[in-house]
Amino acid sequence: DLFVIDNLAKCGFAEDDYNGQKAFVDKLTEFAKEYRVHVALVCHMRKSESEDKPNDKMGVKGSGAITDMADTFVAVWRNKPKEEAVRRAKATNTDVPADVLDKPDALLTCGKQRNGESEPKIALWFDQGSCQYLEGPHSRPSPLVGFSAMESRYEA
């Protein structure tokens, strides 16, 4: 039902092979339609002056056809200014200001949705203990079956 390609940069295209990237995305969209599945293609963003603000579909590295031909575009942005403020507060043994803690740890932004009416922005808060993103700063993580067994396998 779902195929994830992580990531375009590992698919053998030169960074400036825009025609090859376009043909690849065209084949992915044909595959998805023919087999009635979803294909998620992970792409990197272009380097910008700073990572302090979320980017949009214009920031995707590579051919503009990547987002033009896709049915949906979703971007994930980590709130690095918040991470830095929390790190500084811990280093100086001070409280993190409430207005900083109330800000989300990440944003999930839908920048294109060909078959939908809305392009939502979803704020997410990261729970360190469960490694889950949650819908609010006071939300509780979902229990995961086998999480501790998986976790202990990687502790070596």
C-alpha positions as a Markdown table, in Angstrom:
| # | Residue | x | y | z |
|---|---|---|---|---|
| 1 | Asp | 0.0 | 0.0 | 0.0 |
| 2 | Leu | 2.9 | 2.4 | 0.8 |
| 3 | Phe | 6.3 | 2.6 | -0.8 |
| 4 | Val | 8.9 | 5.0 | 0.8 |
| 5 | Ile | 12.0 | 6.0 | -1.2 |
| 6 | Asp | 14.5 | 7.5 | 1.1 |
| 7 | Asn | 15.8 | 9.5 | -0.6 |
| 8 | Leu | 16.0 | 11.0 | -4.1 |
| 9 | Ala | 19.7 | 11.8 | -3.6 |
| 10 | Lys | 20.5 | 8.1 | -3.3 |
| 11 | Cys | 18.7 | 7.2 | -6.6 |
| 12 | Gly | 21.7 | 7.8 | -8.8 |
| 13 | Phe | 20.9 | 11.2 | -10.3 |
| 14 | Ala | 23.4 | 14.0 | -10.7 |
| 15 | Glu | 22.2 | 17.1 | -8.8 |
| 16 | Asp | 21.7 | 18.9 | -12.1 |
| 17 | Asp | 20.0 | 16.0 | -13.9 |
| 18 | Tyr | 16.6 | 17.7 | -13.9 |
| 19 | Asn | 15.3 | 15.7 | -16.9 |
| 20 | Gly | 16.2 | 12.4 | -15.2 |
| 21 | Gln | 14.6 | 13.5 | -11.9 |
| 22 | Lys | 11.4 | 14.5 | -13.8 |
| 23 | Ala | 11.3 | 11.2 | -15.7 |
| 24 | Phe | 11.8 | 9.3 | -12.4 |
| 25 | Val | 9.0 | 11.2 | -10.7 |
| 26 | Asp | 6.8 | 10.6 | -13.7 |
| 27 | Lys | 7.4 | 6.8 | -13.5 |
| 28 | Leu | 6.6 | 6.9 | -9.7 |
| 29 | Thr | 3.3 | 8.7 | -10.3 |
| 30 | Glu | 2.4 | 6.1 | -13.1 |
| 31 | Phe | 3.4 | 3.3 | -10.7 |
| 32 | Ala | 1.2 | 4.7 | -7.9 |
| 33 | Lys | -1.8 | 5.1 | -10.2 |
| 34 | Glu | -1.4 | 1.7 | -11.9 |
| 35 | Tyr | -1.1 | -0.3 | -8.7 |
| 36 | Arg | -3.4 | 2.0 | -6.6 |
| 37 | Val | -0.7 | 2.6 | -4.0 |
| 38 | His | 1.0 | 5.6 | -2.4 |
| 39 | Val | 4.7 | 6.4 | -3.0 |
| 40 | Ala | 6.5 | 8.8 | -0.7 |
| 41 | Leu | 9.7 | 10.2 | -2.1 |
| 42 | Val | 11.9 | 11.8 | 0.5 |
| 43 | Cys | 13.8 | 14.8 | -0.9 |
| 44 | His | 16.2 | 17.2 | 0.8 |
| 45 | Met | 15.8 | 20.9 | 0.9 |
| 46 | Arg | 18.2 | 23.4 | -0.6 |
| 47 | Lys | 20.6 | 25.0 | 1.9 |
| 48 | Ser | 19.3 | 28.4 | 3.0 |
| 49 | Glu | 20.7 | 31.2 | 5.2 |
| 50 | Ser | 19.3 | 29.6 | 8.3 |
| 51 | Glu | 17.1 | 26.7 | 9.5 |
| 52 | Asp | 15.1 | 29.0 | 11.7 |
| 53 | Lys | 12.0 | 29.0 | 9.5 |
| 54 | Pro | 10.0 | 26.3 | 7.8 |
| 55 | Asn | 10.6 | 25.9 | 4.0 |
| 56 | Asp | 8.0 | 25.3 | 1.3 |
| 57 | Lys | 7.9 | 23.3 | -1.9 |
| 58 | Met | 10.0 | 25.9 | -3.7 |
| 59 | Gly | 12.9 | 24.9 | -1.4 |
| 60 | Val | 13.1 | 21.3 | -2.6 |
| 61 | Lys | 16.6 | 20.5 | -4.0 |
| 62 | Gly | 16.5 | 19.4 | -7.6 |
| 63 | Ser | 14.0 | 19.8 | -10.5 |
| 64 | Gly | 10.9 | 21.9 | -9.9 |
| 65 | Ala | 9.1 | 18.9 | -11.6 |
| 66 | Ile | 9.5 | 16.9 | -8.4 |
| 67 | Thr | 6.8 | 19.0 | -6.6 |
| 68 | Asp | 4.9 | 19.9 | -9.8 |
| 69 | Met | 4.2 | 16.3 | -10.7 |
| 70 | Ala | 3.5 | 15.1 | -7.2 |
| 71 | Asp | -0.1 | 14.9 | -5.9 |
| 72 | Thr | 0.9 | 15.9 | -2.4 |
| 73 | Phe | 3.9 | 17.7 | -0.9 |
| 74 | Val | 4.6 | 17.5 | 2.8 |
| 75 | Ala | 7.5 | 19.2 | 4.6 |
| 76 | Val | 8.8 | 18.5 | 8.0 |
| 77 | Trp | 10.6 | 21.2 | 10.0 |
| 78 | Arg | 12.4 | 20.8 | 13.3 |
| 79 | Asn | 12.2 | 23.9 | 15.5 |
| 80 | Lys | 15.9 | 24.3 | 16.0 |
| 81 | Pro | 15.6 | 27.8 | 17.6 |
| 82 | Lys | 13.5 | 26.1 | 20.4 |
| 83 | Glu | 16.1 | 23.3 | 20.7 |
| 84 | Glu | 18.9 | 25.9 | 21.1 |
| 85 | Ala | 16.9 | 27.8 | 23.7 |
| 86 | Val | 16.3 | 24.6 | 25.7 |
| 87 | Arg | 20.0 | 23.7 | 25.4 |
| 88 | Arg | 21.1 | 27.1 | 26.6 |
| 89 | Ala | 18.7 | 27.0 | 29.6 |
| 90 | Lys | 20.0 | 23.6 | 30.6 |
| 91 | Ala | 23.6 | 24.7 | 30.2 |
| 92 | Thr | 23.1 | 27.8 | 32.4 |
| 93 | Asn | 20.8 | 25.9 | 34.8 |
| 94 | Thr | 17.9 | 28.3 | 34.2 |
| 95 | Asp | 14.3 | 27.8 | 33.4 |
| 96 | Val | 13.2 | 27.6 | 29.8 |
| 97 | Pro | 10.7 | 30.5 | 29.2 |
| 98 | Ala | 7.1 | 29.3 | 29.0 |
| 99 | Asp | 6.6 | 31.0 | 25.6 |
| 100 | Val | 9.5 | 28.8 | 24.2 |
| 101 | Leu | 8.1 | 25.6 | 25.7 |
| 102 | Asp | 4.6 | 26.3 | 24.3 |
| 103 | Lys | 6.0 | 26.4 | 20.7 |
| 104 | Pro | 6.0 | 23.1 | 18.8 |
| 105 | Asp | 9.1 | 21.0 | 18.3 |
| 106 | Ala | 8.3 | 20.4 | 14.7 |
| 107 | Leu | 5.8 | 21.4 | 12.0 |
| 108 | Leu | 4.3 | 19.1 | 9.4 |
| 109 | Thr | 3.2 | 21.3 | 6.6 |
| 110 | Cys | 1.1 | 20.2 | 3.6 |
| 111 | Gly | 2.2 | 22.5 | 0.8 |
| 112 | Lys | 0.2 | 20.9 | -2.0 |
| 113 | Gln | -2.7 | 18.5 | -2.0 |
| 114 | Arg | -4.0 | 17.9 | -5.6 |
| 115 | Asn | -7.1 | 15.9 | -4.5 |
| 116 | Gly | -7.9 | 17.8 | -1.3 |
| 117 | Glu | -9.3 | 21.2 | -0.3 |
| 118 | Ser | -7.0 | 22.1 | 2.5 |
| 119 | Glu | -3.2 | 22.3 | 3.0 |
| 120 | Pro | -2.9 | 22.0 | 6.8 |
| 121 | Lys | 0.0 | 22.9 | 9.1 |
| 122 | Ile | 0.2 | 20.5 | 12.0 |
| 123 | Ala | 2.2 | 21.5 | 15.1 |
| 124 | Leu | 4.0 | 18.6 | 16.8 |
| 125 | Trp | 5.7 | 18.1 | 20.2 |
| 126 | Phe | 8.4 | 15.5 | 20.7 |
| 127 | Asp | 8.2 | 13.1 | 23.6 |
| 128 | Gln | 11.8 | 12.0 | 24.4 |
| 129 | Gly | 10.8 | 8.9 | 26.4 |
| 130 | Ser | 8.7 | 7.3 | 23.6 |
| 131 | Cys | 10.4 | 8.9 | 20.6 |
| 132 | Gln | 6.9 | 10.0 | 19.4 |
| 133 | Tyr | 5.6 | 13.3 | 18.0 |
| 134 | Leu | 2.4 | 14.3 | 19.8 |
| 135 | Glu | -0.4 | 16.7 | 19.0 |
| 136 | Gly | 0.1 | 18.9 | 22.0 |
| 137 | Pro | 2.6 | 19.8 | 24.7 |
| 138 | His | 0.6 | 17.9 | 27.3 |
| 139 | Ser | -0.5 | 15.0 | 25.2 |
| 140 | Arg | 0.4 | 11.5 | 26.2 |
| 141 | Pro | 2.3 | 9.1 | 23.9 |
| 142 | Ser | 0.6 | 5.9 | 22.6 |
| 143 | Pro | 1.8 | 2.6 | 24.0 |
| 144 | Leu | 3.9 | 0.7 | 21.5 |
| 145 | Val | 3.9 | -3.0 | 21.5 |
| 146 | Gly | 7.4 | -4.4 | 21.6 |
| 147 | Phe | 9.0 | -1.0 | 21.9 |
| 148 | Ser | 11.2 | -1.9 | 24.9 |
| 149 | Ala | 12.3 | -5.2 | 23.2 |
| 150 | Met | 13.3 | -3.3 | 20.1 |
| 151 | Glu | 15.0 | -0.6 | 22.1 |
| 152 | Ser | 17.1 | -3.1 | 24.1 |
| 153 | Arg | 18.4 | -4.8 | 20.8 |
| 154 | Tyr | 20.1 | -1.6 | 19.9 |
| 155 | Glu | 21.7 | -0.7 | 23.2 |
| 156 | Ala | 25.0 | -2.6 | 22.6 |
